Coordinates of C-alpha atoms in Angstrom, one line a residue:
M21 CA 18.2 17.3 57.6
F22 CA 21.2 19.4 56.7
R23 CA 23.4 16.4 57.6
S24 CA 21.4 14.2 55.3
F25 CA 21.9 16.6 52.5
K26 CA 25.6 16.6 53.0
L27 CA 25.6 12.8 52.9
C28 CA 23.7 12.9 49.7
A29 CA 26.1 15.4 48.2
S30 CA 29.0 13.3 49.2
F31 CA 27.3 10.2 47.7
F32 CA 26.8 11.9 44.3
K33 CA 30.5 12.8 44.2
G34 CA 31.4 9.2 44.3
R35 CA 31.4 6.4 41.7
A36 CA 27.7 5.9 42.1
C37 CA 27.2 9.3 40.6
K38 CA 28.8 8.2 37.4
L39 CA 26.6 5.2 37.2
I40 CA 23.4 7.1 37.8
L41 CA 24.4 9.8 35.3
A42 CA 25.1 7.1 32.7
V43 CA 21.7 5.6 33.2
L44 CA 20.0 9.0 33.0
L45 CA 21.8 9.8 29.8
L46 CA 20.8 6.5 28.3
F47 CA 17.1 7.1 29.1
L48 CA 17.1 10.9 28.3
G49 CA 19.5 11.2 25.5
G50 CA 20.1 7.7 24.2
G51 CA 16.8 5.9 25.0
Y52 CA 16.4 5.3 21.3
F53 CA 18.7 2.3 21.6
F54 CA 16.3 0.7 24.0
F55 CA 12.9 1.8 22.6
R56 CA 13.5 2.0 18.8
P57 CA 11.0 -0.2 16.8
S58 CA 12.2 -3.8 16.3
S59 CA 12.9 -5.0 12.8
Y60 CA 10.0 -6.6 11.0
Y61 CA 9.8 -9.1 8.2
F62 CA 6.5 -10.7 7.1
L63 CA 6.2 -12.8 3.9
I64 CA 2.6 -13.1 2.8
P65 CA 1.5 -15.5 0.0
V66 CA -0.6 -13.8 -2.7
D67 CA -2.5 -15.2 -5.7
S68 CA -2.6 -13.3 -8.9
D69 CA -4.4 -15.1 -11.7
E70 CA -4.6 -13.1 -15.0
E71 CA -7.8 -14.9 -15.8
Y72 CA -9.5 -13.5 -12.8
W73 CA -10.2 -9.8 -13.2
G74 CA -7.0 -9.2 -15.1
G75 CA -4.8 -10.6 -12.3
V76 CA -6.1 -8.5 -9.3
P77 CA -4.1 -10.0 -6.3
L78 CA -5.9 -12.0 -3.6
F79 CA -4.8 -13.2 -0.2
Q80 CA -6.2 -14.5 3.1
I81 CA -7.1 -12.6 6.3
G82 CA -8.4 -14.0 9.6
I83 CA -10.9 -12.5 11.9
E84 CA -11.8 -14.5 15.0
D85 CA -12.0 -18.2 13.8
K86 CA -12.9 -17.4 10.2
S87 CA -10.7 -16.8 7.1
Y88 CA -11.7 -14.5 4.3
Q89 CA -10.2 -14.0 0.9
V90 CA -9.7 -10.4 0.1
E91 CA -8.4 -8.3 -2.9
L92 CA -5.4 -6.1 -2.4
D93 CA -6.5 -2.7 -3.5
L94 CA -3.9 0.1 -3.2
G95 CA -6.5 2.4 -4.7
T96 CA -8.6 2.3 -1.5
E97 CA -7.6 4.0 1.8
M98 CA -9.5 1.9 4.3
S99 CA -10.0 -1.9 4.1
T100 CA -13.5 -3.3 3.4
L101 CA -15.5 -6.5 4.1
D102 CA -18.8 -7.5 2.8
Q103 CA -21.5 -6.4 5.2
E104 CA -22.9 -10.0 5.4
Q105 CA -19.5 -11.1 6.8
L106 CA -19.1 -8.1 9.1
D107 CA -22.4 -8.9 10.7
K108 CA -21.0 -12.2 12.0
V109 CA -17.9 -10.8 13.8
D110 CA -17.4 -8.9 17.0
K111 CA -17.1 -5.2 16.2
T112 CA -17.9 -1.7 17.4
F113 CA -19.6 0.9 15.2
Y114 CA -17.2 3.8 14.6
G115 CA -18.9 6.1 12.1
T116 CA -19.4 6.4 8.3
F117 CA -17.0 6.9 5.4
V118 CA -17.5 8.6 2.1
S119 CA -15.4 7.4 -0.8
Y120 CA -15.3 8.4 -4.5
D121 CA -14.6 6.4 -7.6
M122 CA -12.7 7.6 -10.6
R123 CA -15.7 9.3 -12.1
G124 CA -16.5 11.2 -9.0
N125 CA -19.4 9.1 -7.8
S126 CA -19.7 9.0 -4.0
F127 CA -20.4 6.0 -1.8
E128 CA -21.2 6.2 1.9
T129 CA -20.5 3.1 4.0
P130 CA -20.4 2.3 7.7
I131 CA -17.0 1.9 9.6
Y132 CA -16.5 -0.6 12.3
E133 CA -13.6 -1.3 14.7
V134 CA -12.6 -4.9 14.8
P135 CA -10.4 -6.1 17.8
Q136 CA -7.9 -8.1 15.7
V137 CA -7.2 -8.9 12.0
R138 CA -4.6 -11.5 11.1
I139 CA -2.7 -11.5 7.9
H140 CA -0.5 -14.6 7.9
D141 CA 2.0 -13.9 10.8
L142 CA 1.0 -10.2 11.0
S143 CA -1.5 -9.1 13.6
L144 CA -3.4 -5.8 13.3
L145 CA -5.1 -4.7 16.5
M146 CA -8.2 -2.5 16.7
M147 CA -8.4 -2.2 12.9
K148 CA -11.1 -0.1 11.3
I149 CA -13.0 -1.8 8.5
R150 CA -15.8 -0.4 6.4
G151 CA -18.7 -2.3 5.0
E152 CA -18.2 -3.0 1.3
S153 CA -20.4 -1.0 -1.1
P154 CA -22.1 -3.4 -3.7
E155 CA -22.8 -0.3 -5.8
F156 CA -19.1 0.6 -6.0
I157 CA -18.2 -2.9 -7.0
S158 CA -20.8 -3.2 -9.7
S159 CA -20.0 0.2 -11.2
N160 CA -16.2 0.0 -11.2
I161 CA -15.5 -3.3 -12.9
F162 CA -13.4 -3.2 -16.1
T163 CA -12.6 -6.9 -16.5
G164 CA -15.0 -9.6 -15.5
S165 CA -18.3 -9.2 -13.6
A166 CA -19.5 -8.9 -10.1
D167 CA -21.1 -12.3 -10.4
N168 CA -17.7 -14.1 -10.5
R169 CA -16.1 -12.1 -7.7
M170 CA -14.0 -14.5 -5.6
C171 CA -13.4 -12.3 -2.6
S172 CA -15.2 -11.0 0.5
G173 CA -13.6 -7.6 0.6
R174 CA -10.6 -5.4 -0.2
A175 CA -7.5 -4.8 1.8
G176 CA -6.5 -1.1 1.5
R177 CA -3.4 1.0 2.1
D178 CA -4.2 1.0 5.9
I179 CA -2.6 -2.5 6.2
F180 CA 0.7 -0.9 5.3
E181 CA 0.5 2.0 7.7
N182 CA 4.0 2.8 9.2
R183 CA 5.5 -0.1 7.3
N184 CA 7.6 -0.5 4.1
F185 CA 6.6 -3.3 1.8
L186 CA 7.4 -5.2 -1.4
L187 CA 4.8 -6.4 -3.9
D188 CA 5.9 -9.2 -6.2
F189 CA 2.9 -10.8 -7.9
A190 CA 5.0 -12.7 -10.5
R191 CA 6.4 -14.6 -7.5
S192 CA 3.1 -14.7 -5.6
R193 CA 4.2 -12.8 -2.6
M194 CA 4.3 -9.5 -0.7
I195 CA 6.8 -8.8 2.0
L196 CA 6.6 -6.2 4.8
C197 CA 10.1 -5.3 6.0
E198 CA 12.0 -2.4 7.5
S199 CA 14.2 -1.6 4.5
F200 CA 15.3 -2.9 1.1
K201 CA 18.4 -4.5 2.5
Y202 CA 16.3 -7.1 4.3
L203 CA 15.1 -8.4 0.9
S204 CA 18.4 -9.8 0.0
K205 CA 17.7 -13.0 1.9
S206 CA 14.7 -13.5 -0.4
G207 CA 16.8 -13.0 -3.6
Y208 CA 16.2 -9.3 -4.3
H209 CA 19.2 -7.1 -5.2
L210 CA 19.4 -3.3 -5.5
K211 CA 21.1 -3.5 -9.0
D212 CA 17.9 -5.0 -10.4
F213 CA 15.7 -2.1 -9.4
I214 CA 15.4 1.6 -10.4
K215 CA 14.8 4.0 -7.5
V216 CA 12.6 7.0 -7.9
P217 CA 10.6 9.4 -5.6
L218 CA 7.4 8.1 -4.1
H219 CA 4.5 10.6 -4.0
I220 CA 1.9 9.9 -1.3
N221 CA -1.3 11.9 -1.4
K222 CA -4.9 11.5 -0.4
I223 CA -5.5 9.3 -3.4
G224 CA -2.6 6.9 -2.7
Y225 CA 0.9 5.9 -3.9
C226 CA 2.0 7.7 -7.1
L227 CA 5.1 8.1 -9.3
E228 CA 6.0 10.2 -12.3
V229 CA 6.4 8.5 -15.7
D230 CA 7.5 10.0 -19.0
T231 CA 5.4 9.1 -22.0
D232 CA 5.2 10.2 -25.7
T233 CA 2.9 13.1 -24.7
G234 CA 4.8 14.2 -21.6
V235 CA 5.3 13.5 -17.9
K236 CA 2.3 11.9 -16.1
M237 CA 1.6 11.4 -12.4
L238 CA 0.2 7.9 -12.1
L239 CA -1.5 6.2 -9.2
L240 CA -0.1 2.7 -8.5
D241 CA -3.4 0.7 -8.2
T242 CA -3.5 -3.0 -7.6
G243 CA -7.3 -2.9 -7.7
C244 CA -7.3 -1.9 -11.3
S245 CA -6.6 -4.6 -13.9
L246 CA -5.8 -2.1 -16.7
S247 CA -3.8 1.1 -17.0
I248 CA -5.9 4.3 -17.4
L249 CA -5.1 7.8 -18.5
R250 CA -7.2 10.9 -18.2
E251 CA -8.9 11.6 -21.5
A252 CA -7.1 14.5 -23.2
P253 CA -6.9 15.7 -26.9
S254 CA -3.2 14.9 -27.2
E255 CA -3.9 11.2 -26.6
K256 CA -7.4 10.9 -27.9
Q257 CA -6.4 12.0 -31.4
L258 CA -3.8 9.3 -31.4
A259 CA -6.1 6.5 -30.2
L260 CA -6.3 3.6 -32.6
E261 CA -9.0 1.4 -31.2
A262 CA -11.7 1.2 -28.6
V263 CA -11.8 -1.4 -25.8
D264 CA -15.1 -1.8 -23.9
D265 CA -16.2 1.5 -25.5
A266 CA -13.1 3.3 -24.2
P267 CA -10.5 4.5 -26.7
S268 CA -7.1 2.9 -26.2
W269 CA -3.8 4.8 -26.6
S270 CA -0.3 3.3 -26.6
T271 CA 2.8 5.2 -25.7
R272 CA 6.0 4.0 -27.3
K273 CA 8.0 4.8 -24.2
L274 CA 7.2 4.5 -20.5
I275 CA 10.2 6.0 -18.6
I276 CA 10.5 5.7 -14.9
G277 CA 13.7 7.3 -13.6
S278 CA 16.3 6.4 -16.2
K279 CA 14.7 3.2 -17.3
D280 CA 12.5 2.9 -20.3
F281 CA 10.0 0.1 -19.9
G282 CA 8.9 0.3 -23.5
P283 CA 5.5 0.5 -25.1
H284 CA 2.5 0.5 -22.8
A285 CA -1.3 0.7 -23.5
F286 CA -3.7 3.0 -21.6
D287 CA -7.5 3.1 -21.7
L288 CA -8.5 6.8 -22.1
C289 CA -11.3 7.6 -19.6
E290 CA -12.9 10.6 -17.9
I291 CA -11.3 11.1 -14.5
S292 CA -13.1 13.3 -12.0
E293 CA -11.5 16.7 -11.0
L294 CA -11.7 15.3 -7.4
L295 CA -8.7 13.3 -8.5
S296 CA -6.8 16.2 -9.9
E297 CA -3.5 15.1 -8.3
I298 CA -3.2 12.3 -10.8
D299 CA -3.2 11.9 -14.6
G300 CA -4.1 8.3 -14.5
I301 CA -3.5 4.8 -13.1
L302 CA -0.7 2.3 -13.6
G303 CA -2.6 -0.9 -13.1
M304 CA -2.0 -4.6 -12.8
D305 CA -1.1 -5.0 -16.5
F306 CA 2.3 -3.4 -15.4
L307 CA 2.4 -4.3 -11.7
R308 CA 2.0 -8.0 -12.1
K309 CA 5.2 -8.1 -14.2
H310 CA 7.5 -6.0 -12.0
A311 CA 8.3 -6.3 -8.3
I312 CA 8.0 -2.9 -6.5
F313 CA 9.3 -1.9 -3.1
F314 CA 7.6 1.0 -1.3
D315 CA 9.9 2.8 1.2
Q316 CA 7.4 5.1 2.9
D317 CA 10.0 6.2 5.5
H318 CA 12.1 7.9 2.8
L319 CA 9.4 8.5 0.2
L320 CA 11.1 6.2 -2.4
V321 CA 9.8 3.5 -4.6
Y322 CA 12.0 0.8 -6.2
V323 CA 10.8 -0.7 -9.5
E324 CA 12.2 -4.0 -10.8
K325 CA 13.9 -3.2 -14.2
C326 CA 13.1 -6.4 -16.0
S327 CA 9.8 -8.2 -16.3
A328 CA 9.7 -11.2 -13.9
S329 CA 7.2 -13.0 -16.1

């Protein structure tokens, strides 16, 4: 036994020792080079017709052998599908989910775990989907009506979990990719974008904008056709007209970072104190004109300077 130990010690003094140590260092200290996440790039076609609910974006998802058209809604955390469609697919009941709308109304819906959801070339495994609430849909429509709804559900922020992504509705696409540099092959250049901090909270993706009445924290919401601002005396006294019974106020400047995007109209609405982190919503009336890249890794958002439409 002692002799064997001596042989081992002699062995580790040789060249093999260097090889073994090198391998150990690679796994223990430099294993990142073997196990780091691979680069990703997924281009997904998106439809955005201004005649339909003010241009709310739509795209296709696949579950089992069926395809469903869903709305992209950054204002919702967890994706939804109409209960009638969920009843037809393999799933496991997971629990319930309570969501709130802008006015503070609550909606409780069931959550299911679905083995696989396909979005073009992207595959999401064991995805949690909640049954859509018809009450939420009917009470939160600003443009159009529930009767002409062309989708079977809503894709929420969960589809972008741990991924960075570009939304470009003027060019009918969204792109999931590791960093902005990978967008150059699709014709996007850093000089055409303004880069500002991205604020992520329980409500969603937000950024600061400067208006005639001060700096506002706005939620970027693809599920909202219009831009909305919390009703306050400073804006209400300047409101010139009412749209759908809601007063409308227009700021002469909308500054993001160092870029002034010019005049922009907001509907003034009551927003629940449950959403106290935000002052309003920057909706599809802005988002459909400007490509936006969300860098969740570094909490940055890149906004296209010039309108693409």
